[in-house]
Amino acid sequence: MSSERLAALLDEYAELEKRLADPAIHADQGTARRVGRRYAELVPLHKAAAELEQARADLAAARELAAEDASFAGEAEAIGATLPGLEERLAELLIPRDPHDAKDVIVEIKAGEGGEESALFAGDLLRMYTRYAERRGWLTEVIDAQESDLGGVKDVSLAIKTKGVPEGGNGVWSRLKWEGGVHRVQRVPVTESQGRIHTSAAGVLVLPEAEEVDVTIDPNELRIDVFRSSGPGGQSVNTTDSAVRITHLPTGIVVSCQNEKSQLQNREQAMRIMRARLLAAAQEQANAAASDARKAQVRTVDRSERIRTYNFPQNRITDHRIGYTAYNLDLALAGDLDGVLDALGEADRAARLAGDPELARR
């Protein structure tokens, strides 16, 4: 393991601990939250390093005593047997982690091929992520949604947040970052009169929610248009131009929001999504030479480019990236996603230990 990296991180931990002990930092809640998140990320490392240091000290003392009294030999052997596990744990914590792991997320779900059935499935995914968030004690907020005629969703943006500082720096992103891509469903649609199984798809994009300090946006590079909100079937649901469409001219990224009754509120919500998309775009550009993680979050909702299949007749959920299959689709759609997410997390851990941090996202 890198002793220089360990020393640097422990120094950073000590410095953050001092900053958090200073009451002045809490005058700026944004700064306090960022410092608190980083501190929480380093707590497991500090604990593991302290445990290893203590075990090594105990081993040295036991060996010294064993040299004078053979009855201490067994104790020295027992302590020595714990060292490999402690060293492995510390080595794993020293591997550079995803810098966004502590962040909250914005999940965008878009209906794709399959018409109304795809919109109904997109609604199922929205409920699945909402229920999973409830199980984890996270907060959810629908930023914007366009419903379909039969009660599904054509397009929805869902913010998911932790309460307070996430333990160990493991925020919402650390669990949901692999969900981006095309999700395929196989079932008999409610609109099918002859009982035939159809295949349709919905696209999911997961973005780490950006804070204002993460992204600098020049107001002169934004075009802001206002229009009237519309509901299922295209009918107007508001008599004023409260819906907002923001275009970032340099990148061409477009965000629309119409959920709120106030134009100002819709603008604020649209800017939240815009910041998240610009942060993701900047990250993609910065990592382009080394990797292309966002290839996993496929850009077209094509049924052939799927990461996961939800097969209703077999009650089966299959993640194609890691070969995971379970026959508990009903539970997964009710929010019990830990099985597939744990498997993805373990694949990611193994990949990082092998020196390939993007293996689990392919």
PDB file of C-alpha atoms in Angstrom, residues 10-164:
ATOM      1  CA  LEU A  10      -4.794  10.968   7.370  1.00  0.00           C
ATOM      2  CA  ASP A  11      -3.459  14.529   7.370  1.00  0.00           C
ATOM      3  CA  GLU A  12      -6.537  15.613   5.414  1.00  0.00           C
ATOM      4  CA  TYR A  13      -8.763  13.803   7.940  1.00  0.00           C
ATOM      5  CA  ALA A  14      -7.108  15.671  10.822  1.00  0.00           C
ATOM      6  CA  GLU A  15      -7.492  19.011   9.037  1.00  0.00           C
ATOM      7  CA  LEU A  16     -11.168  18.386   8.281  1.00  0.00           C
ATOM      8  CA  GLU A  17     -11.758  17.383  11.901  1.00  0.00           C
ATOM      9  CA  LYS A  18     -10.346  20.734  13.011  1.00  0.00           C
ATOM     10  CA  ARG A  19     -12.503  22.641  10.522  1.00  0.00           C
ATOM     11  CA  LEU A  20     -15.674  20.913  11.663  1.00  0.00           C
ATOM     12  CA  ALA A  21     -14.836  21.695  15.291  1.00  0.00           C
ATOM     13  CA  ASP A  22     -14.773  25.406  14.454  1.00  0.00           C
ATOM     14  CA  PRO A  23     -18.286  26.865  14.969  1.00  0.00           C
ATOM     15  CA  ALA A  24     -17.613  29.442  12.249  1.00  0.00           C
ATOM     16  CA  ILE A  25     -17.867  26.858   9.476  1.00  0.00           C
ATOM     17  CA  HIS A  26     -21.545  26.279  10.234  1.00  0.00           C
ATOM     18  CA  ALA A  27     -22.372  29.834   9.235  1.00  0.00           C
ATOM     19  CA  ASP A  28     -22.154  28.564   5.643  1.00  0.00           C
ATOM     20  CA  GLN A  29     -24.289  25.422   5.454  1.00  0.00           C
ATOM     21  CA  GLY A  30     -23.086  24.591   1.941  1.00  0.00           C
ATOM     22  CA  THR A  31     -19.445  24.568   3.014  1.00  0.00           C
ATOM     23  CA  ALA A  32     -20.241  22.691   6.208  1.00  0.00           C
ATOM     24  CA  ARG A  33     -22.082  20.011   4.222  1.00  0.00           C
ATOM     25  CA  ARG A  34     -19.240  19.568   1.720  1.00  0.00           C
ATOM     26  CA  VAL A  35     -16.603  19.374   4.471  1.00  0.00           C
ATOM     27  CA  GLY A  36     -18.816  16.994   6.441  1.00  0.00           C
ATOM     28  CA  ARG A  37     -19.248  14.721   3.442  1.00  0.00           C
ATOM     29  CA  ARG A  38     -15.522  14.539   2.785  1.00  0.00           C
ATOM     30  CA  TYR A  39     -14.842  13.928   6.478  1.00  0.00           C
ATOM     31  CA  ALA A  40     -17.399  11.078   6.470  1.00  0.00           C
ATOM     32  CA  GLU A  41     -15.620   9.541   3.460  1.00  0.00           C
ATOM     33  CA  LEU A  42     -12.341   9.448   5.388  1.00  0.00           C
ATOM     34  CA  VAL A  43     -13.732   8.112   8.695  1.00  0.00           C
ATOM     35  CA  PRO A  44     -13.554   4.418   7.618  1.00  0.00           C
ATOM     36  CA  LEU A  45      -9.944   4.922   6.418  1.00  0.00           C
ATOM     37  CA  HIS A  46      -8.915   6.576   9.694  1.00  0.00           C
ATOM     38  CA  LYS A  47     -10.573   3.784  11.685  1.00  0.00           C
ATOM     39  CA  ALA A  48      -8.931   1.025   9.619  1.00  0.00           C
ATOM     40  CA  ALA A  49      -5.498   2.652   9.889  1.00  0.00           C
ATOM     41  CA  ALA A  50      -5.879   3.033  13.661  1.00  0.00           C
ATOM     42  CA  GLU A  51      -6.975  -0.604  14.056  1.00  0.00           C
ATOM     43  CA  LEU A  52      -3.998  -1.830  12.018  1.00  0.00           C
ATOM     44  CA  GLU A  53      -1.564   0.349  13.959  1.00  0.00           C
ATOM     45  CA  GLN A  54      -2.977  -0.916  17.266  1.00  0.00           C
ATOM     46  CA  ALA A  55      -2.809  -4.551  16.111  1.00  0.00           C
ATOM     47  CA  ARG A  56       0.823  -4.143  15.085  1.00  0.00           C
ATOM     48  CA  ALA A  57       1.649  -2.560  18.453  1.00  0.00           C
ATOM     49  CA  ASP A  58      -0.153  -5.376  20.274  1.00  0.00           C
ATOM     50  CA  LEU A  59       1.734  -7.962  18.214  1.00  0.00           C
ATOM     51  CA  ALA A  60       5.087  -6.396  19.033  1.00  0.00           C
ATOM     52  CA  ALA A  61       4.218  -6.363  22.744  1.00  0.00           C
ATOM     53  CA  ALA A  62       2.991  -9.978  22.679  1.00  0.00           C
ATOM     54  CA  ARG A  63       6.161 -11.167  20.928  1.00  0.00           C
ATOM     55  CA  GLU A  64       8.294  -9.325  23.464  1.00  0.00           C
ATOM     56  CA  LEU A  65       6.437 -11.043  26.296  1.00  0.00           C
ATOM     57  CA  ALA A  66       6.609 -14.414  24.516  1.00  0.00           C
ATOM     58  CA  ALA A  67      10.372 -14.145  24.425  1.00  0.00           C
ATOM     59  CA  GLU A  68      10.312 -14.193  28.231  1.00  0.00           C
ATOM     60  CA  ASP A  69       7.241 -16.378  28.784  1.00  0.00           C
ATOM     61  CA  ALA A  70       6.217 -19.027  26.226  1.00  0.00           C
ATOM     62  CA  SER A  71       2.586 -18.809  27.376  1.00  0.00           C
ATOM     63  CA  PHE A  72       2.257 -15.568  25.405  1.00  0.00           C
ATOM     64  CA  ALA A  73       3.167 -17.274  22.106  1.00  0.00           C
ATOM     65  CA  GLY A  74      -0.452 -18.218  21.389  1.00  0.00           C
ATOM     66  CA  GLU A  75      -1.618 -14.658  21.921  1.00  0.00           C
ATOM     67  CA  ALA A  76       1.048 -13.356  19.550  1.00  0.00           C
ATOM     68  CA  GLU A  77      -0.002 -15.907  16.931  1.00  0.00           C
ATOM     69  CA  ALA A  78      -3.678 -14.937  17.256  1.00  0.00           C
ATOM     70  CA  ILE A  79      -2.907 -11.243  16.869  1.00  0.00           C
ATOM     71  CA  GLY A  80      -0.657 -11.935  13.885  1.00  0.00           C
ATOM     72  CA  ALA A  81      -3.480 -13.831  12.178  1.00  0.00           C
ATOM     73  CA  THR A  82      -5.633 -10.691  12.178  1.00  0.00           C
ATOM     74  CA  LEU A  83      -3.085  -8.540  10.336  1.00  0.00           C
ATOM     75  CA  PRO A  84      -3.695  -9.759   6.736  1.00  0.00           C
ATOM     76  CA  GLY A  85      -7.402  -8.940   6.962  1.00  0.00           C
ATOM     77  CA  LEU A  86      -6.742  -5.500   8.430  1.00  0.00           C
ATOM     78  CA  GLU A  87      -4.102  -4.781   5.790  1.00  0.00           C
ATOM     79  CA  GLU A  88      -6.438  -5.877   2.995  1.00  0.00           C
ATOM     80  CA  ARG A  89      -9.222  -3.656   4.321  1.00  0.00           C
ATOM     81  CA  LEU A  90      -6.916  -0.644   4.495  1.00  0.00           C
ATOM     82  CA  ALA A  91      -5.526  -1.334   1.017  1.00  0.00           C
ATOM     83  CA  GLU A  92      -9.070  -1.426  -0.380  1.00  0.00           C
ATOM     84  CA  LEU A  93      -9.918   1.895   1.275  1.00  0.00           C
ATOM     85  CA  LEU A  94      -6.797   3.457  -0.246  1.00  0.00           C
ATOM     86  CA  ILE A  95      -7.997   2.738  -3.784  1.00  0.00           C
ATOM     87  CA  PRO A  96      -9.226   6.047  -5.261  1.00  0.00           C
ATOM     88  CA  ARG A  97     -13.005   6.081  -4.989  1.00  0.00           C
ATOM     89  CA  ASP A  98     -15.614   7.680  -7.191  1.00  0.00           C
ATOM     90  CA  PRO A  99     -15.481  11.391  -6.298  1.00  0.00           C
ATOM     91  CA  HIS A 100     -19.277  11.635  -6.545  1.00  0.00           C
ATOM     92  CA  ASP A 101     -20.095   8.770  -4.136  1.00  0.00           C
ATOM     93  CA  ALA A 102     -21.284  11.113  -1.379  1.00  0.00           C
ATOM     94  CA  LYS A 103     -23.564  13.120  -3.680  1.00  0.00           C
ATOM     95  CA  ASP A 104     -27.322  13.118  -4.073  1.00  0.00           C
ATOM     96  CA  VAL A 105     -28.699  12.331  -7.534  1.00  0.00           C
ATOM     97  CA  ILE A 106     -31.213  13.320 -10.161  1.00  0.00           C
ATOM     98  CA  VAL A 107     -32.763  10.321 -11.908  1.00  0.00           C
ATOM     99  CA  GLU A 108     -34.280  10.973 -15.321  1.00  0.00           C
ATOM    100  CA  ILE A 109     -36.612   8.339 -16.765  1.00  0.00           C
ATOM    101  CA  LYS A 110     -37.824   8.569 -20.363  1.00  0.00           C
ATOM    102  CA  ALA A 111     -40.309   6.351 -22.152  1.00  0.00           C
ATOM    103  CA  GLY A 112     -38.895   4.872 -25.349  1.00  0.00           C
ATOM    104  CA  GLU A 113     -39.981   2.297 -27.880  1.00  0.00           C
ATOM    105  CA  GLY A 114     -43.317   0.727 -27.077  1.00  0.00           C
ATOM    106  CA  GLY A 115     -45.670   3.711 -26.997  1.00  0.00           C
ATOM    107  CA  GLU A 116     -48.137   3.784 -24.089  1.00  0.00           C
ATOM    108  CA  GLU A 117     -46.773   0.523 -22.674  1.00  0.00           C
ATOM    109  CA  SER A 118     -43.306   2.079 -22.454  1.00  0.00           C
ATOM    110  CA  ALA A 119     -44.766   5.070 -20.588  1.00  0.00           C
ATOM    111  CA  LEU A 120     -46.487   2.719 -18.136  1.00  0.00           C
ATOM    112  CA  PHE A 121     -43.194   0.884 -17.595  1.00  0.00           C
ATOM    113  CA  ALA A 122     -41.411   4.203 -17.038  1.00  0.00           C
ATOM    114  CA  GLY A 123     -43.999   4.853 -14.337  1.00  0.00           C
ATOM    115  CA  ASP A 124     -43.177   1.459 -12.808  1.00  0.00           C
ATOM    116  CA  LEU A 125     -39.486   2.403 -12.702  1.00  0.00           C
ATOM    117  CA  LEU A 126     -40.344   5.720 -11.059  1.00  0.00           C
ATOM    118  CA  ARG A 127     -42.272   3.910  -8.319  1.00  0.00           C
ATOM    119  CA  MET A 128     -39.475   1.336  -7.955  1.00  0.00           C
ATOM    120  CA  TYR A 129     -36.822   3.991  -7.294  1.00  0.00           C
ATOM    121  CA  THR A 130     -39.172   5.968  -5.033  1.00  0.00           C
ATOM    122  CA  ARG A 131     -39.920   2.895  -2.921  1.00  0.00           C
ATOM    123  CA  TYR A 132     -36.249   1.951  -2.760  1.00  0.00           C
ATOM    124  CA  ALA A 133     -35.463   5.463  -1.545  1.00  0.00           C
ATOM    125  CA  GLU A 134     -38.133   5.114   1.152  1.00  0.00           C
ATOM    126  CA  ARG A 135     -36.522   1.854   2.310  1.00  0.00           C
ATOM    127  CA  ARG A 136     -33.173   3.621   2.624  1.00  0.00           C
ATOM    128  CA  GLY A 137     -34.639   6.590   4.472  1.00  0.00           C
ATOM    129  CA  TRP A 138     -33.850   8.954   1.589  1.00  0.00           C
ATOM    130  CA  LEU A 139     -35.918  11.941   0.509  1.00  0.00           C
ATOM    131  CA  THR A 140     -37.483  12.109  -2.962  1.00  0.00           C
ATOM    132  CA  GLU A 141     -38.812  15.019  -4.980  1.00  0.00           C
ATOM    133  CA  VAL A 142     -40.354  14.955  -8.451  1.00  0.00           C
ATOM    134  CA  ILE A 143     -38.754  17.948 -10.171  1.00  0.00           C
ATOM    135  CA  ASP A 144     -40.657  17.630 -13.428  1.00  0.00           C
ATOM    136  CA  ALA A 145     -42.958  15.052 -15.031  1.00  0.00           C
ATOM    137  CA  GLN A 146     -44.935  14.611 -18.231  1.00  0.00           C
ATOM    138  CA  GLU A 147     -47.687  12.051 -17.766  1.00  0.00           C
ATOM    139  CA  SER A 148     -49.161   9.827 -20.465  1.00  0.00           C
ATOM    140  CA  ASP A 149     -52.851   9.328 -21.218  1.00  0.00           C
ATOM    141  CA  LEU A 150     -53.109   6.017 -19.296  1.00  0.00           C
ATOM    142  CA  GLY A 151     -51.303   7.177 -16.175  1.00  0.00           C
ATOM    143  CA  GLY A 152     -47.722   6.379 -17.127  1.00  0.00           C
ATOM    144  CA  VAL A 153     -44.935   8.916 -17.561  1.00  0.00           C
ATOM    145  CA  LYS A 154     -43.332  10.032 -20.798  1.00  0.00           C
ATOM    146  CA  ASP A 155     -40.506  11.877 -19.054  1.00  0.00           C
ATOM    147  CA  VAL A 156     -39.781  12.443 -15.358  1.00  0.00           C
ATOM    148  CA  SER A 157     -36.938  13.903 -13.297  1.00  0.00           C
ATOM    149  CA  LEU A 158     -36.668  12.649  -9.712  1.00  0.00           C
ATOM    150  CA  ALA A 159     -34.293  14.096  -7.110  1.00  0.00           C
ATOM    151  CA  ILE A 160     -33.160  11.639  -4.407  1.00  0.00           C
ATOM    152  CA  LYS A 161     -31.331  12.929  -1.326  1.00  0.00           C
ATOM    153  CA  THR A 162     -29.849  11.562   1.863  1.00  0.00           C
ATOM    154  CA  LYS A 163     -30.850  13.024   5.206  1.00  0.00           C
ATOM    155  CA  GLY A 164     -27.808  14.841   6.557  1.00  0.00           C
TER     156      GLY A 164
END
